[in-house]
Coordinates of C-alpha atoms in Angstrom, one line a residue:
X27 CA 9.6 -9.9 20.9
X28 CA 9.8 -11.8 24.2
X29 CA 10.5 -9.7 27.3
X30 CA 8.4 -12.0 29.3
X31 CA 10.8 -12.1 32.0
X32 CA 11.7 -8.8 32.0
X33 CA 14.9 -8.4 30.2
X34 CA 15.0 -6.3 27.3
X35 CA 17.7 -6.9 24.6
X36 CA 18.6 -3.6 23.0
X37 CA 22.2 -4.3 21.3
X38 CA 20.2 -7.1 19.6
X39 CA 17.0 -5.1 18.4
X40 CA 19.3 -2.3 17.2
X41 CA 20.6 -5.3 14.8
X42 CA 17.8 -6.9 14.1
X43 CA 15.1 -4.3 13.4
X44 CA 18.0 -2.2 10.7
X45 CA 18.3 -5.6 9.1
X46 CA 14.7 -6.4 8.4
X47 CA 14.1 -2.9 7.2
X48 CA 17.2 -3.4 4.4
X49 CA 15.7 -6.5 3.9
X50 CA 12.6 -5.0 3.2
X51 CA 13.9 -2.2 0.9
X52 CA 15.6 -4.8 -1.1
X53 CA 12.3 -6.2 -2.2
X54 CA 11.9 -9.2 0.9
X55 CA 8.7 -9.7 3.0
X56 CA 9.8 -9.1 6.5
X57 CA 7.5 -9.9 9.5
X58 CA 6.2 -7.0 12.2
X59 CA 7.1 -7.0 15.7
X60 CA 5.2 -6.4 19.0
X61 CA 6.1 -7.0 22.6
X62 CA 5.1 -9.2 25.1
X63 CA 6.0 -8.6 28.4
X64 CA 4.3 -10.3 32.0
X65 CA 7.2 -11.5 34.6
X66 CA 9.0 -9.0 37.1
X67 CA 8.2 -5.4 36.7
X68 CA 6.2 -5.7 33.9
X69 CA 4.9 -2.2 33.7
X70 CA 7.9 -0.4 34.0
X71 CA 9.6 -2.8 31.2
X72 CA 6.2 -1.6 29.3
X73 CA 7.1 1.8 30.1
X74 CA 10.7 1.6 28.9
X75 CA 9.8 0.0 25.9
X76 CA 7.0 2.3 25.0
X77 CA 8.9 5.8 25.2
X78 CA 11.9 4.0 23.7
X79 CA 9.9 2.6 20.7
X80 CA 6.7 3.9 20.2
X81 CA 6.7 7.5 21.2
X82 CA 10.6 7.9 19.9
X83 CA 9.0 6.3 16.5
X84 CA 11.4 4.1 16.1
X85 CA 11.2 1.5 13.1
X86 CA 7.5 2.5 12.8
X87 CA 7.3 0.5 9.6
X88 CA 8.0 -2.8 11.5
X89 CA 5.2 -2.2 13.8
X90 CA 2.3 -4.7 14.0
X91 CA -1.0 -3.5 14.7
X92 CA -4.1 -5.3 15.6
X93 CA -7.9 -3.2 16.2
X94 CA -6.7 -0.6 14.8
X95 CA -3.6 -0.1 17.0
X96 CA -0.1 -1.8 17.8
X97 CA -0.2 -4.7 19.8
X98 CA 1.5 -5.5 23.1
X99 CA 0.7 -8.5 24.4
X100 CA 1.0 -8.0 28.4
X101 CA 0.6 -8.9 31.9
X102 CA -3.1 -7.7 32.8
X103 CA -2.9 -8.5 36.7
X104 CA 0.8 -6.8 36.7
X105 CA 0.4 -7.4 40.5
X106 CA 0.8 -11.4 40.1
X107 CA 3.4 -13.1 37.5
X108 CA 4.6 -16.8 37.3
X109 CA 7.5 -16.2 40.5
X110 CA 4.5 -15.1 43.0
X111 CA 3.2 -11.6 44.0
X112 CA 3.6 -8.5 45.3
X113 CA 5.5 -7.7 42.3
X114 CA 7.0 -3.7 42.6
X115 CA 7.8 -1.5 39.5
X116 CA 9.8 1.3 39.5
X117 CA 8.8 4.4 38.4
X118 CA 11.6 6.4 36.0
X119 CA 9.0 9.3 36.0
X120 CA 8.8 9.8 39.2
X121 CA 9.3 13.1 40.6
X122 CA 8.0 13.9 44.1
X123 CA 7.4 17.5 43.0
X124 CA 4.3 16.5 40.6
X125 CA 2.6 15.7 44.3
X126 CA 3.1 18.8 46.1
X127 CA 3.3 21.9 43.6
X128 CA 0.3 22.8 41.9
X129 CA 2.1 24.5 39.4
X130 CA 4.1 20.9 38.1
X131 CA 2.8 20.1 35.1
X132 CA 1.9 16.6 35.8
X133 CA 0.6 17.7 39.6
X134 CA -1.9 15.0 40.6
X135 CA -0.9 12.6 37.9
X136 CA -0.3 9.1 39.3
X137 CA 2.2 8.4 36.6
X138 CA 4.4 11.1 37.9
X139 CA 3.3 10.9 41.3
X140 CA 4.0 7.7 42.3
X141 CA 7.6 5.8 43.0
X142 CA 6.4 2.4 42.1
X143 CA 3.7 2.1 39.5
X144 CA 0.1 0.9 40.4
X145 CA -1.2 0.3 37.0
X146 CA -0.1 1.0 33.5
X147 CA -0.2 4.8 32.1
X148 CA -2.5 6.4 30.8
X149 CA -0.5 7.0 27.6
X150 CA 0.0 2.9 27.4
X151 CA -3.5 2.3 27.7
X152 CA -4.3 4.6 25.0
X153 CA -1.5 3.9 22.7
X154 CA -2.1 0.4 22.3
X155 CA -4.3 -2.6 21.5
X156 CA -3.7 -4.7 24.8
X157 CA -4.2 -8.4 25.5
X158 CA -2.7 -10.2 28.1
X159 CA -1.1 -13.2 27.2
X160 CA 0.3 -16.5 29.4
X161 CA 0.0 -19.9 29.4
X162 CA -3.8 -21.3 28.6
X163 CA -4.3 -22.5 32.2
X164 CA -8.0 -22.9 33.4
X165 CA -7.4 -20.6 35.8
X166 CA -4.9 -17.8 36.4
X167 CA -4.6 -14.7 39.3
X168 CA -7.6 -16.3 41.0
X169 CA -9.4 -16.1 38.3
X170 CA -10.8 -18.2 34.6
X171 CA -8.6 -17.6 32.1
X172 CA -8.5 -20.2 29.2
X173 CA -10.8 -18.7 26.5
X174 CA -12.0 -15.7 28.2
X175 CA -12.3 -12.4 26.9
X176 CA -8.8 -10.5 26.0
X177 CA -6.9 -13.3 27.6
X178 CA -4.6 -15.2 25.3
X179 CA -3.0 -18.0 25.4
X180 CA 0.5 -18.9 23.8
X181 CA -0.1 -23.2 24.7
X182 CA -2.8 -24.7 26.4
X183 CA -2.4 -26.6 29.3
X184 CA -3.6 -29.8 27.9
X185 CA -2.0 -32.1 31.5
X186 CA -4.6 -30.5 33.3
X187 CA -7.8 -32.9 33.4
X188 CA -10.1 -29.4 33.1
X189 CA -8.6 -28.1 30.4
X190 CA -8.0 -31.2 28.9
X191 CA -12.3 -31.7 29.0
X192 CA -13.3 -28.9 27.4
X193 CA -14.5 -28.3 24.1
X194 CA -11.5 -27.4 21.8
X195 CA -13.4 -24.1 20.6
X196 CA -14.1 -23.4 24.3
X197 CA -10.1 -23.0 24.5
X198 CA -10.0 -19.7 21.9
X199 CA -9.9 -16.5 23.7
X200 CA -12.6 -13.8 23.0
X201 CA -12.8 -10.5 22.0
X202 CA -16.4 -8.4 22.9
X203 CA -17.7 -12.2 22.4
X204 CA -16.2 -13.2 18.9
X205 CA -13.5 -15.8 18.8
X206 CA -10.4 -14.0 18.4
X207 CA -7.3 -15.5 19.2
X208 CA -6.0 -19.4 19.4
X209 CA -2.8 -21.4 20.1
X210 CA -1.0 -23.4 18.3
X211 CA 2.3 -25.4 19.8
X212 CA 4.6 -28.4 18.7
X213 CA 3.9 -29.8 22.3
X214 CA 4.3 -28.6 25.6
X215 CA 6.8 -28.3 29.0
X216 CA 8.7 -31.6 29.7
X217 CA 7.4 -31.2 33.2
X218 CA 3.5 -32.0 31.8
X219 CA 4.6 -34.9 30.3
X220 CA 2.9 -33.6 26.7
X221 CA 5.3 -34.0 24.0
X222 CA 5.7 -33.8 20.7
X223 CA 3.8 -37.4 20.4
X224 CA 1.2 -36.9 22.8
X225 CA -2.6 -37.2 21.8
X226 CA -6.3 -36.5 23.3
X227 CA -7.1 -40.1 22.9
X228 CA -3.2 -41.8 23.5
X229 CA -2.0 -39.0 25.9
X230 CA 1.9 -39.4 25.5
X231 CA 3.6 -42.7 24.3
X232 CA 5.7 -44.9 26.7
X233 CA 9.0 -43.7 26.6
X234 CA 12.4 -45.3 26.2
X235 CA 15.4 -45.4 28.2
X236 CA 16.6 -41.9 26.0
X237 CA 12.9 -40.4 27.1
X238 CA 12.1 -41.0 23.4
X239 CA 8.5 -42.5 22.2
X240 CA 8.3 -45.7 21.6
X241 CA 7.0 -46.6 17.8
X242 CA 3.5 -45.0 18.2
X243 CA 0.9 -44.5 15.7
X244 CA 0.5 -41.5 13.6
X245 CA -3.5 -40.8 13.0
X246 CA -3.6 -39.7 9.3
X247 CA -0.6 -41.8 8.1
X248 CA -3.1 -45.2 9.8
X249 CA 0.4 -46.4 10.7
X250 CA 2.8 -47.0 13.4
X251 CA 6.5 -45.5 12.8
X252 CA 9.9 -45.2 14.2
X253 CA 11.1 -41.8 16.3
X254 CA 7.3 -40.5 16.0
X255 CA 8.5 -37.4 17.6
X256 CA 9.4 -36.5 14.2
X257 CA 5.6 -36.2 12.2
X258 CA 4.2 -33.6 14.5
X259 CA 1.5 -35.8 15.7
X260 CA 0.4 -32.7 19.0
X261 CA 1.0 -30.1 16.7
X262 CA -1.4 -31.4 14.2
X263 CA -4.0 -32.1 16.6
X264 CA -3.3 -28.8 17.6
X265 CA -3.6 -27.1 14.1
X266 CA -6.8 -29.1 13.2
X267 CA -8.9 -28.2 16.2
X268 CA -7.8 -24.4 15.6
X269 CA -8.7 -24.4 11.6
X270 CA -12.0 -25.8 13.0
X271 CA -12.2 -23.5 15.4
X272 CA -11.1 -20.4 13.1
X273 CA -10.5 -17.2 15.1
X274 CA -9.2 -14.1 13.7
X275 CA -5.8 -15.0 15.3
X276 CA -3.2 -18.0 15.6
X277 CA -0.6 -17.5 18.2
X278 CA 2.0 -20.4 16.8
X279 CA 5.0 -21.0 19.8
X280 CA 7.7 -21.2 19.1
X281 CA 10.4 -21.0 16.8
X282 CA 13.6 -21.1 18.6
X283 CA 13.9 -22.1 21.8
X284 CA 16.7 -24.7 21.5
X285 CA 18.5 -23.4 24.7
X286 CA 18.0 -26.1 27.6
X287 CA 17.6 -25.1 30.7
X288 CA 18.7 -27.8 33.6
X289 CA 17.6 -27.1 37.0
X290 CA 18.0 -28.8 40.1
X291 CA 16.2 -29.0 43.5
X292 CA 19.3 -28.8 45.5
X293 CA 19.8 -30.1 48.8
X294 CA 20.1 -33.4 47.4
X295 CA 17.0 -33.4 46.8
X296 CA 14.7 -35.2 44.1
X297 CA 11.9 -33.8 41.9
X298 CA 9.2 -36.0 39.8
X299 CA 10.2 -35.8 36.1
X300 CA 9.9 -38.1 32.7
X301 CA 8.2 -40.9 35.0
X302 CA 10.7 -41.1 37.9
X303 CA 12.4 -39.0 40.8
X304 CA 15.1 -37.5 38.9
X305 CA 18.2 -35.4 40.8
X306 CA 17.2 -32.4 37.6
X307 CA 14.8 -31.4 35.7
X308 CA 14.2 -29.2 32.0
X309 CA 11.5 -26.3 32.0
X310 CA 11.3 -25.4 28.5
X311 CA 13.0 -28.2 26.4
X312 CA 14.7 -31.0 27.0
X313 CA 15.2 -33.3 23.9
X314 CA 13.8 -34.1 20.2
X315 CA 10.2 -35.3 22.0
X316 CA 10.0 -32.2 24.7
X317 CA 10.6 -28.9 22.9
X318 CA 8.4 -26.6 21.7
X319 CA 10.8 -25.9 18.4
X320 CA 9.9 -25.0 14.8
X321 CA 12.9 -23.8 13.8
X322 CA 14.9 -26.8 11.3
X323 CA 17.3 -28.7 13.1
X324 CA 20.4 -30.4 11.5
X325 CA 19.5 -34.0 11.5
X326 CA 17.0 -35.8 12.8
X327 CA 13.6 -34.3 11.9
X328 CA 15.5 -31.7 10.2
X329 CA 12.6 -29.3 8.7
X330 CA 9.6 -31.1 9.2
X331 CA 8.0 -29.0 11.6
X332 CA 8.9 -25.6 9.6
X333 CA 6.8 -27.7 6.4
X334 CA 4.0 -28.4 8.4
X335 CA 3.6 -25.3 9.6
X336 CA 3.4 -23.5 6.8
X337 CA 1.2 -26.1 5.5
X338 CA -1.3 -25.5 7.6
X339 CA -0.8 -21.8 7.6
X340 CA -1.7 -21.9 4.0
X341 CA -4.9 -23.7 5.2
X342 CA -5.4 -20.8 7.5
X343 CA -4.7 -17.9 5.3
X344 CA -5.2 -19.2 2.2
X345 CA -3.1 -19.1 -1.1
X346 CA -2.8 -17.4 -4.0
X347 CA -3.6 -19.4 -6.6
X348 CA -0.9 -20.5 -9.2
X349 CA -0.1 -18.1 -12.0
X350 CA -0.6 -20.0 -15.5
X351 CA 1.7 -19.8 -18.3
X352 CA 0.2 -19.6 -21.8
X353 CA 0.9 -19.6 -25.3
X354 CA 4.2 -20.4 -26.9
X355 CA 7.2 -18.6 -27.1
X356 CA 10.8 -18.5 -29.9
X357 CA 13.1 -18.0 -27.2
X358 CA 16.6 -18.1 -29.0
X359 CA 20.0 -19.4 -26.5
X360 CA 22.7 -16.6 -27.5
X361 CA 22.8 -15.0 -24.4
X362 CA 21.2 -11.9 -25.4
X363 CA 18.0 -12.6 -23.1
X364 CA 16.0 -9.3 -24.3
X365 CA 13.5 -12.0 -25.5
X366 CA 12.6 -13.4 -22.3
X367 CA 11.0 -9.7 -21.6
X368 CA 7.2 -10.9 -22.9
X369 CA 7.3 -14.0 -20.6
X370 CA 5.6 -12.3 -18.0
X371 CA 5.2 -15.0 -15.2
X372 CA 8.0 -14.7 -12.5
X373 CA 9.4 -17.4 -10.1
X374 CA 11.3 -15.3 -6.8
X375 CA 13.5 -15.9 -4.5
X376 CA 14.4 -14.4 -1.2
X377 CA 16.9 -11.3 -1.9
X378 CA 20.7 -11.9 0.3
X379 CA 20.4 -15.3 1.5
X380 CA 23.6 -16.1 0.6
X381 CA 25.2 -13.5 3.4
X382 CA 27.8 -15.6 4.8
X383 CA 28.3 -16.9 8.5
X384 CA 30.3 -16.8 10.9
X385 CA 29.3 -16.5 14.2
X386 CA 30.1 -17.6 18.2
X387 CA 27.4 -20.5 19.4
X388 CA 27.8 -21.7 23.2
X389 CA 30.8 -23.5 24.4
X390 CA 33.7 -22.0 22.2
X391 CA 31.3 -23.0 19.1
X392 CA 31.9 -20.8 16.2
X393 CA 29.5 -21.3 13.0
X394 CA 31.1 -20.9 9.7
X395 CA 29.4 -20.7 6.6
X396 CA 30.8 -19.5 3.4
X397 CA 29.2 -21.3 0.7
X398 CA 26.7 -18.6 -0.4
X399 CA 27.7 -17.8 -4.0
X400 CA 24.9 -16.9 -7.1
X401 CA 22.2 -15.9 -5.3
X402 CA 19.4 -17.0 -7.3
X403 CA 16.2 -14.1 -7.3
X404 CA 14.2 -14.6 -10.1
X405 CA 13.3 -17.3 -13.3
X406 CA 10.7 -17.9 -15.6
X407 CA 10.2 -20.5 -17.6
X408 CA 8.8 -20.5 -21.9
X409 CA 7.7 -23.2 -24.3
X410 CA 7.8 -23.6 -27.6
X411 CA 7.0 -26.2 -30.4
X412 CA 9.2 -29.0 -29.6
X413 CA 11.5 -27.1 -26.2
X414 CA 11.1 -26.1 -23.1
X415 CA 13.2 -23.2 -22.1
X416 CA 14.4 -22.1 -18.6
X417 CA 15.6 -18.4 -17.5
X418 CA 17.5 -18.0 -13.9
X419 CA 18.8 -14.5 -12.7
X420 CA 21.2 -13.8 -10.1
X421 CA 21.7 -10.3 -7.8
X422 CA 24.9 -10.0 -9.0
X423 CA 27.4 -11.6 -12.1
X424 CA 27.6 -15.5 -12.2
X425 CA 30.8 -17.1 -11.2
X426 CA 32.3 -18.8 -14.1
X427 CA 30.8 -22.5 -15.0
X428 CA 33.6 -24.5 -14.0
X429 CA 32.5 -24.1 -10.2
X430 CA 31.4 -27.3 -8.4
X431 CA 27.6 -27.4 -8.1
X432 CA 26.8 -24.6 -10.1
X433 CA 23.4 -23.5 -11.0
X434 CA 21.9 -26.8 -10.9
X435 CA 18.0 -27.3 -12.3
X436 CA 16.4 -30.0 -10.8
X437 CA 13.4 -31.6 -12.8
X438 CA 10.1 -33.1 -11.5
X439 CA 8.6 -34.0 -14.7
X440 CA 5.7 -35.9 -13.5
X441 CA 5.0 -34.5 -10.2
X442 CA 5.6 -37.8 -8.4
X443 CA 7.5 -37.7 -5.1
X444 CA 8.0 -41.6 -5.8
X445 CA 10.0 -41.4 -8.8
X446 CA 13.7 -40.2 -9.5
X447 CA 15.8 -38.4 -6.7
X448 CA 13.2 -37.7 -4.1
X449 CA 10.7 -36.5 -6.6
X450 CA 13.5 -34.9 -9.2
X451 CA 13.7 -36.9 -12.7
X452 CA 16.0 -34.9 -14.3
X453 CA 18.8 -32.4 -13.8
X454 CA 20.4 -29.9 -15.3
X455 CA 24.5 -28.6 -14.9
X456 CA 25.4 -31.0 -12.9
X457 CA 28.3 -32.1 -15.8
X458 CA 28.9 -28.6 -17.5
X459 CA 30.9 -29.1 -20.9
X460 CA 31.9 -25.5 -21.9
X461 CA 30.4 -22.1 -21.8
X462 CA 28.0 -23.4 -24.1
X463 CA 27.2 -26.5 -23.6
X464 CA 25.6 -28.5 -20.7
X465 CA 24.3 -31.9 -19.5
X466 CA 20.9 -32.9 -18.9
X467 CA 20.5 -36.3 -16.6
X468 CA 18.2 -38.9 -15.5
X469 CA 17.7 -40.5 -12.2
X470 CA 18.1 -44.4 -12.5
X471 CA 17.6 -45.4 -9.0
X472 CA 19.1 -49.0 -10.9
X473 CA 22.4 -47.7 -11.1
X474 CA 23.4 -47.6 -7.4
X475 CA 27.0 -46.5 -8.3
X476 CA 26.1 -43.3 -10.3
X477 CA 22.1 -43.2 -10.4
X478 CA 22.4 -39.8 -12.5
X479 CA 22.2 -40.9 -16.1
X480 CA 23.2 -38.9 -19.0
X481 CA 20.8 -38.6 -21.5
X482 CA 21.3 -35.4 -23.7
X483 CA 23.6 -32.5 -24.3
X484 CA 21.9 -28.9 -23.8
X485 CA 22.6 -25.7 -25.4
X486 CA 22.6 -22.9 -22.4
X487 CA 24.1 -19.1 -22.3
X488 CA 25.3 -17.2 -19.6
X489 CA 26.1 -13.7 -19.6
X490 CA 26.5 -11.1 -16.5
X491 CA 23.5 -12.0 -13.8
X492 CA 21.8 -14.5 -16.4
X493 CA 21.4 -17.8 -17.7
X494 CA 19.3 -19.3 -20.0
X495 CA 19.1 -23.6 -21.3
X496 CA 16.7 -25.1 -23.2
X497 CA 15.7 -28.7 -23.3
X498 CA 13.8 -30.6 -25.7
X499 CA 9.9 -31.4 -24.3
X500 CA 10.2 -34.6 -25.9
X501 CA 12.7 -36.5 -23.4
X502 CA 10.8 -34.3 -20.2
X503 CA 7.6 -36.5 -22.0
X504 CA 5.9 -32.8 -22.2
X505 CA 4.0 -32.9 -25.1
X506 CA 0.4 -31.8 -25.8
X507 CA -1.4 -28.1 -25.4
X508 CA -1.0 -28.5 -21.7
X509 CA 1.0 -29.5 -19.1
X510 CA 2.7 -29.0 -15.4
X511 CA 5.7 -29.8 -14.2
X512 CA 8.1 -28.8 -10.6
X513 CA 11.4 -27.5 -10.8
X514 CA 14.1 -26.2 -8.6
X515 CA 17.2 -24.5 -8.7
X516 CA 19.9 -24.3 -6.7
X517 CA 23.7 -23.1 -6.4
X518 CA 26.7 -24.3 -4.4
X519 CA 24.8 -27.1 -2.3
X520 CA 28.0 -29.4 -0.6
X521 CA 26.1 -32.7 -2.2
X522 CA 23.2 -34.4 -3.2
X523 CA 22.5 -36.7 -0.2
X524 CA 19.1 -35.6 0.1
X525 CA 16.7 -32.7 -0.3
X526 CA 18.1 -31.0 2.8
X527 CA 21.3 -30.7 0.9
X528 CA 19.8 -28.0 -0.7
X529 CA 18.8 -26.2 2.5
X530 CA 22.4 -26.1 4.7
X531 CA 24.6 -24.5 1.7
X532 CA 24.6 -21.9 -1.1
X533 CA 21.3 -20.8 -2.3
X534 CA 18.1 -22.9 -3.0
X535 CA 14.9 -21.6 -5.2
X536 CA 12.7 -21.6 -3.7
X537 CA 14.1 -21.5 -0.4
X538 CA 14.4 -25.4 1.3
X539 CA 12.0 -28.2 0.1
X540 CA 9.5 -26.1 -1.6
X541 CA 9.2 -26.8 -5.5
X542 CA 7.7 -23.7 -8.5
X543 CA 5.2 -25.2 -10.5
X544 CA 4.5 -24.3 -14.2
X545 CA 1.4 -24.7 -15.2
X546 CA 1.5 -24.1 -19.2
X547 CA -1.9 -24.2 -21.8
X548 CA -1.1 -23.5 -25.8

């Protein structure tokens, strides 16, 4: 939680932490939190949060630890911050009575005893794991920073010739001598000229007259493309030299950070920025090529970032290996579904992401979102002799069949993005006859008008949370004692533009572009 300039938002925790712990007790992996703290008062904002958190207990499940301890991630030269020095921080625990009686209990105790705090308490210190953590410059306080030992670094500043010449494993923090922690950012500020595009051996691309890269060459693709601020090329550079590097810890920054702050010299005055004297300048972010964003925007590069980072944090981490469907299964459609009980290999879904929206943004904006309807959690998948058969369940009943968009399978036979709909050869519901009956189609990227191709009828059942279809192997081309194949379901999604129609409405599984894959053996 970023308190890094010293402003602590407790009407949002008190939402935020309740919500991840419902999430949790409804079955979803929620993340842990720690603080990080370093402008203005630091130690008192330390101090605050500690005894309002920590030693009240609060949402103690939520805590994340590191050595044996929770982390807080800190200012550890409280007396310096980014705005300059001789920082003060008041003391709520001061009482001038713990200085002069003998009988106080905390007489002598420079926590008590002081009005502004000189260092951190005593209980702080011994609470918690503690790093201090700022921006990988070579130097910091007067001191090295970059890579030394309990110093972390949330982006490393790469516009700096020294930092830019040293060894990239020279740039992971240490820990009693062991590499321990490393950053990992989409770019960096607008004001080091290092964006999104930006390289070790190109440095950033000419720009345009938006402040946009020109068509620049992306290294693994061995290609120059259009808006490269869109493939990530910093962020990989970034992720390969800290897999190489592999410390016990990635730092990633950030997720959201889309608010833009403009600043101004004043005074008429100018101020070098994007190449030029320029009446303004951005800090943080300033467009699609200088941000430091994760999050998915709407349009443009739309979730690419998000994909390639968990990409690479499956590189990181590791993955658990597929589980593998075997043997055949009689799995009859009547809508009975007690059958499906000795298919043991489960496809899930995030629990309640089909809460609905609505919400103020900035400037009179209000988000509205009410398409969340079956919200897809679990489905497996059987074969037989000659079908394939396909189970989805829902948290609560299914709304009737005659819905638009409803409970769509999408089909990627052959596990080739470059065939069909983006990958998808066949789907499922998308014409739903009866109660009974449903439609499979084809992708036939010949028929511009209406490229989704009937080519069977399909028995299905639905009955209270569940739905079950089958489909014939022979027309998926699934034949033989093995196979594997990508599907995806989804409910409610406003069209089928492209695959980030199934991100924006109603409920996708799994969640955005990701596919399940059943791997079956006889």
């Amino acid at each position: 939680m970023d308190v890094t300039n010293a402003v602590r938002y407790w009407e949002e925790w008190d939402v935020l932490f309740p919500t991840m712990q419902k999430m949790k007790a409804e079955g979803n992996k929620v993340p842990q939190f720690c603080f990080w703290s370093f402008n203005g008062p630091a130690i008192t904002v330390v101090q605050d949060l500690y005894e309002k958190v920590y030693k009240a207990g609060k949402y103690k499940d939520l805590w994340f630890y590191w050595d044996g301890k929770p982390l807080l991630l800190y200012n550890g030269t409280p007396s310096v911050d980014a705005n300059g020095q001789g920082i003060k921080h008041p003391n709520p625990n001061y009482d001038p009575a713990a200085k002069t009686d003998p009988n106080h209990p905390h007489y002598g105790d420079p926590d008590y005893t002081e009005e502004n705090y000189l260092d951190y308490t005593r209980e702080v210190k011994d609470f918690f794991t503690l790093r201090t953590m700022w921006w990988g410059y070579y130097e910091w306080a007067g001191k090295r920073f970059i890579g030394t030992e309990d110093n972390w670094s949330f982006g490393y500043d790469l516009g700096n010739d020294k930092v830019a010449a040293m060894n990239p494993d020279d740039l992971v923090s240490r820990h009693l001598g062991q590499k321990e922690e490393a950053a990992v950012t989409p770019a960096q500020h607008p004001s080091s000229l290092v964006g999104k595009s930006w390289s070790r051996e190109k440095g950033e691309p000419e720009l345009n007259d938006q402040d946009l890269p020109v068509p620049t060459l992306v290294p693994w693709l061995g290609k120059t493309v259009e808006h490269p601020e869109g493939y990530g090329i910093y962020f990989q550079e970034r992720w390969d030299e800290a897999l190489h590097a592999d410390p016990q810890f990635l730092y990633i920054n950030d997720w959201n950070e889309w608010t833009a702050g403009k600043y101004q010299p004043g005074d008429g005055k100018t101020t070098h920025f994007m190449r030029r004297d320029s009446p303004y300048f951005f800090v943080d972010q300033y467009n699609a090529e200088f941000n430091r964003c994760i999050q998915p925007m709407k349009g443009g590069y739309t979730d690419n970032y998000y994909m390639q980072m968990a990409q690479n944090i499956r590189r990181y981490k590791g993955a658990r290996p597929i589980p593998e469907l075997k043997g055949k299964s009689s799995i009859k459609i009547d809508g009975d579904f007690s059958d499906w009980k000795e298919t043991d290999v489960e496809y899930r879904d995030t629990i309640g992401d089909t809460f609905h929206r609505n919400h103020k943004g900035y400037g009179g904006l209000v988000y509205v979102n009410d398409s969340g309807r079956n919200d897809i959690v679990t489905s497996k998948v059987a074969v037989g002799d000659s079908s394939i058969y396909f189970l989805a369940e829902t948290n609560a009943p299914l709304t009737a069949h005659t819905d638009a968009n409803w409970m769509l399978l999408l089909l990627d036979a052959d596990k080739d993005i470059n065939t069909g709909w983006h990958g998808y050869d066949y789907l499922v519901n998308k014409t739903v006859t009866d109660d009974k009956k449903t439609t499979l189609m084809k992708y036939d990227k010949e028929q511009k008008e209406n490229p989704w191709q009937k080519v069977a009828d399909l028995t299905y059942r639905y009955n209270g949370n569940q739905m079950e279809v089958e489909i014939p192997r022979d027309i998926l081309a699934l034949q033989g004692t093995s196979f594997s194949f990508d599907f995806h379901w989804c409910d409610n999604p406003a069209d089928l533009v492209d695959p980030i129609s199934l991100c924006v409405n109603g409920d996708s599984a799994p969640n955005r572009r990701f596919n399940y894959r059943c791997i079956w053996s006889e």
